[in-house]
Amino acid sequence: MVSYDIERYLNIRSAYGASFGPDGDRLSFLMDTTGTSQVWTLQGSQEWPEQRTFYDERVTFATWSPERPELIFGMDEGGNERAQLFSLDAETGAIENLTAMPDAKHRWGGFSHDGERFAFTSNRREESVFDVYVQGRDETGDDARLVYEGEGWLSLAGWSPDDSRLLVSQAYSNFDQDLYILDLETEELDHLTPHEGDVRYQSASWAPDGEGIYLVTDHGDADTLYLAYLDVATGNLETVTDGDGWNVDGIALDDETGRFVYSQNVEGYTELTVGELDDEVPTAFETFPQPDLPGGVAGGVSFGADAERFAVSTSGDSVNTNVFVVDIEERRSAGSATGSHDAETGEAERWTAAPTAGIPRETFDQSELVHVESFDSLAVPGFLTLPSDAAETGEPEHENGAPVIVDIHGGPESQRRPSFSSVKQYFVDRGYAYFEPNVRGSAGYGADYASLDDVEKRMDSVADIEACVEWLQDHPAVDPDRIAAKGGSYGGFMVLAALTEYPDLWAAGIDVVGIANFVTFLENTGDWRRELREAEYGSLEDDREFLEEISPTNNVGNIEAPLFVLHGENDPRVPVGEAEQIAEQAKEQGVPVRKLIFDDEGHGFSKLENRIEAYSAIADFLDEHV
């Protein structure tokens, strides 16, 4: 069988972030053909696309004006996450920096329905807080109107149907938010969701009549997120659908037609529901047939003209990310407002053709969903991918067993899902097994599961990794002596903690932009993030002693396995000092250490040449030590 090098795998492209233009025919999307994500447009299914931006830096989003052939996109510099907003004239190709304040972050808040204005939040006034701004489409820089001074982490969820109000979200942690309505004439804020304790109010969208809000929430001590309708006048919250024990991740709603798509996260796999709201009863709706999409994970819905179709990005273990367009059938069955449409629809057509660098799609390997029993009998889910020639049984057991990479996600309130990873496919092609655990603290399995690693319970999640490795050691297709830990961001902390807490389990460790010491991390992370991170990890004021106790730098003497540390010089989330200190201290302990710092990257590696260098070095490191 033909094998391909890492550069070939990293040239597998992704197309995502679609937005329909005002004419309903032209689609914009992001694709990384040049090595970083840029804006592309196309006129129809698999037509030849046109590249519209040509930067060395990544474009983070792009969205069309609802009325004109122009887009607004976001881009930072060197991974510093201080995104600026730019306009792109789709007819002439002219680009203009609309914000032009490189020291501030700008978070997109959407176009008004007439396309004359757009909104955003920014920390221009003070580094640690976000204010709300409204700006005319022809204005730039200081022309933006400050309409509300915030006191924390504010973001926007869209304009009301009559463009007189903005829906504002304030986040206190990943599991606690509030919603407000900002009246743009009076500049007064109306609190919609007063509550006690942690309650999530997410993915909020205006109802077509502007009298209510659709959102996902766990209000009422629900363990998982459900879809609800919030009456603006009364504050009453009614359930639309409860999710049947799994999170409703979010809703995309066309506020002119009432058509919507909501997604559920079922054991990591996406299930989409397409429907149309009832005009009279806000919690009632009709459904359309489920879209027929490849892969296991989908998102990023954008409705076309009159919401007769929508674009969505989809991905899977063996399916690289592409944009599909789903047609919505208009014929309805007679009957109640909770009935369903009678015609066969949900047909999905792939519009983008992100290439696989000449690697046959049929060579990509599928993962298996497994559950591992941890130290306290908790079932820890994970995805195991075995190389195609791995021995399922051995005589004797483990004969010719595969080495394993245990790849731990960041967050920590994140989740590994069966989506495409060129890095994973590369290592599996080289004969490695790949295991992606969702230890306690991960999102997607309910609030109770997500809280099991909070503050003083932090190391229980590391104990889950021990249980997963012991399970792998018993797997007949695995070599129990060749298991490596890899992780990024918070996953980098998990790697370092696993190496210090359970040193005998590991053949090597790879820490990518990881936290090495919680105290220095919290002291040096971006001012706008500190409060949110302390809500998860513990505060410097109240929990400093515990945070020091569990920090890998204070247990570095336990590390036995060779360590590779990678980081971006401009990382605003986990400062590069975290990499410097763990590499230096581990080396002083006699641990074989390699360090690689990129001076033009931030929290992760966005540039193709850097990704090639990083993963080539990782492959060499693993080949040497594993």
PDB file of N, CA, C and O in Angstrom, residues 578-607:
ATOM      1  N   GLU A 578       4.883  29.436  29.521  1.00  0.00           N
ATOM      2  CA  GLU A 578       4.525  28.100  30.011  1.00  0.00           C
ATOM      3  C   GLU A 578       5.404  27.033  29.367  1.00  0.00           C
ATOM      4  O   GLU A 578       5.840  26.086  30.030  1.00  0.00           O
ATOM      5  N   ALA A 579       5.656  27.173  28.078  1.00  0.00           N
ATOM      6  CA  ALA A 579       6.523  26.216  27.385  1.00  0.00           C
ATOM      7  C   ALA A 579       7.963  26.346  27.845  1.00  0.00           C
ATOM      8  O   ALA A 579       8.662  25.339  28.068  1.00  0.00           O
ATOM      9  N   GLU A 580       8.407  27.598  27.989  1.00  0.00           N
ATOM     10  CA  GLU A 580       9.796  27.832  28.359  1.00  0.00           C
ATOM     11  C   GLU A 580      10.115  27.195  29.711  1.00  0.00           C
ATOM     12  O   GLU A 580      11.150  26.526  29.870  1.00  0.00           O
ATOM     13  N   GLN A 581       9.212  27.372  30.682  1.00  0.00           N
ATOM     14  CA  GLN A 581       9.544  26.895  32.034  1.00  0.00           C
ATOM     15  C   GLN A 581       9.502  25.373  32.137  1.00  0.00           C
ATOM     16  O   GLN A 581      10.365  24.766  32.768  1.00  0.00           O
ATOM     17  N   ILE A 582       8.521  24.727  31.495  1.00  0.00           N
ATOM     18  CA  ILE A 582       8.470  23.270  31.627  1.00  0.00           C
ATOM     19  C   ILE A 582       9.623  22.619  30.874  1.00  0.00           C
ATOM     20  O   ILE A 582      10.214  21.636  31.347  1.00  0.00           O
ATOM     21  N   ALA A 583       9.997  23.174  29.716  1.00  0.00           N
ATOM     22  CA  ALA A 583      11.110  22.602  28.960  1.00  0.00           C
ATOM     23  C   ALA A 583      12.414  22.733  29.738  1.00  0.00           C
ATOM     24  O   ALA A 583      13.208  21.781  29.825  1.00  0.00           O
ATOM     25  N   GLU A 584      12.625  23.913  30.316  1.00  0.00           N
ATOM     26  CA  GLU A 584      13.867  24.149  31.061  1.00  0.00           C
ATOM     27  C   GLU A 584      13.942  23.259  32.295  1.00  0.00           C
ATOM     28  O   GLU A 584      14.976  22.634  32.571  1.00  0.00           O
ATOM     29  N   GLN A 585      12.848  23.187  33.046  1.00  0.00           N
ATOM     30  CA  GLN A 585      12.871  22.419  34.291  1.00  0.00           C
ATOM     31  C   GLN A 585      12.974  20.918  34.034  1.00  0.00           C
ATOM     32  O   GLN A 585      13.656  20.198  34.768  1.00  0.00           O
ATOM     33  N   ALA A 586      12.299  20.430  32.997  1.00  0.00           N
ATOM     34  CA  ALA A 586      12.398  19.008  32.685  1.00  0.00           C
ATOM     35  C   ALA A 586      13.813  18.652  32.240  1.00  0.00           C
ATOM     36  O   ALA A 586      14.353  17.594  32.613  1.00  0.00           O
ATOM     37  N   LYS A 587      14.418  19.538  31.459  1.00  0.00           N
ATOM     38  CA  LYS A 587      15.790  19.296  31.009  1.00  0.00           C
ATOM     39  C   LYS A 587      16.746  19.239  32.184  1.00  0.00           C
ATOM     40  O   LYS A 587      17.663  18.413  32.224  1.00  0.00           O
ATOM     41  N   GLU A 588      16.537  20.109  33.173  1.00  0.00           N
ATOM     42  CA  GLU A 588      17.376  20.105  34.370  1.00  0.00           C
ATOM     43  C   GLU A 588      17.260  18.805  35.145  1.00  0.00           C
ATOM     44  O   GLU A 588      18.180  18.416  35.872  1.00  0.00           O
ATOM     45  N   GLN A 589      16.111  18.120  34.997  1.00  0.00           N
ATOM     46  CA  GLN A 589      15.903  16.843  35.673  1.00  0.00           C
ATOM     47  C   GLN A 589      16.476  15.668  34.879  1.00  0.00           C
ATOM     48  O   GLN A 589      16.336  14.518  35.287  1.00  0.00           O
ATOM     49  N   GLY A 590      17.085  15.955  33.745  1.00  0.00           N
ATOM     50  CA  GLY A 590      17.671  14.907  32.941  1.00  0.00           C
ATOM     51  C   GLY A 590      16.721  14.272  31.943  1.00  0.00           C
ATOM     52  O   GLY A 590      17.053  13.254  31.322  1.00  0.00           O
ATOM     53  N   VAL A 591      15.537  14.861  31.775  1.00  0.00           N
ATOM     54  CA  VAL A 591      14.563  14.348  30.818  1.00  0.00           C
ATOM     55  C   VAL A 591      14.992  14.758  29.405  1.00  0.00           C
ATOM     56  O   VAL A 591      15.333  15.926  29.181  1.00  0.00           O
ATOM     57  N   PRO A 592      14.980  13.831  28.453  1.00  0.00           N
ATOM     58  CA  PRO A 592      15.234  14.242  27.056  1.00  0.00           C
ATOM     59  C   PRO A 592      14.121  15.191  26.600  1.00  0.00           C
ATOM     60  O   PRO A 592      12.948  14.815  26.568  1.00  0.00           O
ATOM     61  N   VAL A 593      14.475  16.424  26.252  1.00  0.00           N
ATOM     62  CA  VAL A 593      13.490  17.457  25.932  1.00  0.00           C
ATOM     63  C   VAL A 593      13.820  18.061  24.578  1.00  0.00           C
ATOM     64  O   VAL A 593      14.976  18.364  24.284  1.00  0.00           O
ATOM     65  N   ARG A 594      12.774  18.252  23.780  1.00  0.00           N
ATOM     66  CA  ARG A 594      12.898  19.052  22.570  1.00  0.00           C
ATOM     67  C   ARG A 594      11.897  20.192  22.666  1.00  0.00           C
ATOM     68  O   ARG A 594      10.778  20.001  23.145  1.00  0.00           O
ATOM     69  N   LYS A 595      12.286  21.378  22.203  1.00  0.00           N
ATOM     70  CA  LYS A 595      11.412  22.552  22.243  1.00  0.00           C
ATOM     71  C   LYS A 595      11.374  23.193  20.863  1.00  0.00           C
ATOM     72  O   LYS A 595      12.415  23.317  20.202  1.00  0.00           O
ATOM     73  N   LEU A 596      10.170  23.599  20.443  1.00  0.00           N
ATOM     74  CA  LEU A 596      10.010  24.260  19.142  1.00  0.00           C
ATOM     75  C   LEU A 596       9.020  25.410  19.307  1.00  0.00           C
ATOM     76  O   LEU A 596       7.851  25.188  19.620  1.00  0.00           O
ATOM     77  N   ILE A 597       9.507  26.632  19.114  1.00  0.00           N
ATOM     78  CA  ILE A 597       8.687  27.836  19.272  1.00  0.00           C
ATOM     79  C   ILE A 597       8.583  28.531  17.914  1.00  0.00           C
ATOM     80  O   ILE A 597       9.604  28.762  17.253  1.00  0.00           O
ATOM     81  N   PHE A 598       7.352  28.874  17.513  1.00  0.00           N
ATOM     82  CA  PHE A 598       7.126  29.597  16.259  1.00  0.00           C
ATOM     83  C   PHE A 598       6.863  31.063  16.564  1.00  0.00           C
ATOM     84  O   PHE A 598       5.943  31.385  17.329  1.00  0.00           O
ATOM     85  N   ASP A 599       7.659  31.943  15.963  1.00  0.00           N
ATOM     86  CA  ASP A 599       7.554  33.365  16.305  1.00  0.00           C
ATOM     87  C   ASP A 599       6.406  34.071  15.590  1.00  0.00           C
ATOM     88  O   ASP A 599       6.124  35.241  15.878  1.00  0.00           O
ATOM     89  N   ASP A 600       5.711  33.374  14.658  1.00  0.00           N
ATOM     90  CA  ASP A 600       4.605  34.009  13.943  1.00  0.00           C
ATOM     91  C   ASP A 600       3.290  33.253  14.167  1.00  0.00           C
ATOM     92  O   ASP A 600       2.400  33.278  13.333  1.00  0.00           O
ATOM     93  N   GLU A 601       3.182  32.580  15.308  1.00  0.00           N
ATOM     94  CA  GLU A 601       1.970  31.844  15.636  1.00  0.00           C
ATOM     95  C   GLU A 601       1.477  32.216  17.031  1.00  0.00           C
ATOM     96  O   GLU A 601       2.224  32.786  17.831  1.00  0.00           O
ATOM     97  N   GLY A 602       0.219  31.885  17.276  1.00  0.00           N
ATOM     98  CA  GLY A 602      -0.390  32.142  18.570  1.00  0.00           C
ATOM     99  C   GLY A 602      -0.767  30.851  19.256  1.00  0.00           C
ATOM    100  O   GLY A 602       0.069  29.970  19.473  1.00  0.00           O
ATOM    101  N   HIS A 603      -2.066  30.714  19.553  1.00  0.00           N
ATOM    102  CA  HIS A 603      -2.542  29.543  20.290  1.00  0.00           C
ATOM    103  C   HIS A 603      -2.872  28.423  19.300  1.00  0.00           C
ATOM    104  O   HIS A 603      -4.028  28.175  18.961  1.00  0.00           O
ATOM    105  N   GLY A 604      -1.833  27.759  18.826  1.00  0.00           N
ATOM    106  CA  GLY A 604      -1.969  26.758  17.785  1.00  0.00           C
ATOM    107  C   GLY A 604      -1.247  27.219  16.539  1.00  0.00           C
ATOM    108  O   GLY A 604      -0.715  28.335  16.474  1.00  0.00           O
ATOM    109  N   PHE A 605      -1.218  26.368  15.533  1.00  0.00           N
ATOM    110  CA  PHE A 605      -0.422  26.632  14.339  1.00  0.00           C
ATOM    111  C   PHE A 605      -1.344  26.721  13.138  1.00  0.00           C
ATOM    112  O   PHE A 605      -1.954  25.735  12.719  1.00  0.00           O
ATOM    113  N   SER A 606      -1.439  27.926  12.557  1.00  0.00           N
ATOM    114  CA  SER A 606      -2.385  28.165  11.466  1.00  0.00           C
ATOM    115  C   SER A 606      -1.730  28.170  10.100  1.00  0.00           C
ATOM    116  O   SER A 606      -2.408  27.980   9.095  1.00  0.00           O
ATOM    117  N   LYS A 607      -0.442  28.385  10.033  1.00  0.00           N
ATOM    118  CA  LYS A 607       0.255  28.492   8.748  1.00  0.00           C
ATOM    119  C   LYS A 607       0.770  27.125   8.312  1.00  0.00           C
ATOM    120  O   LYS A 607       1.368  26.390   9.107  1.00  0.00           O
TER     121      LYS A 607
END
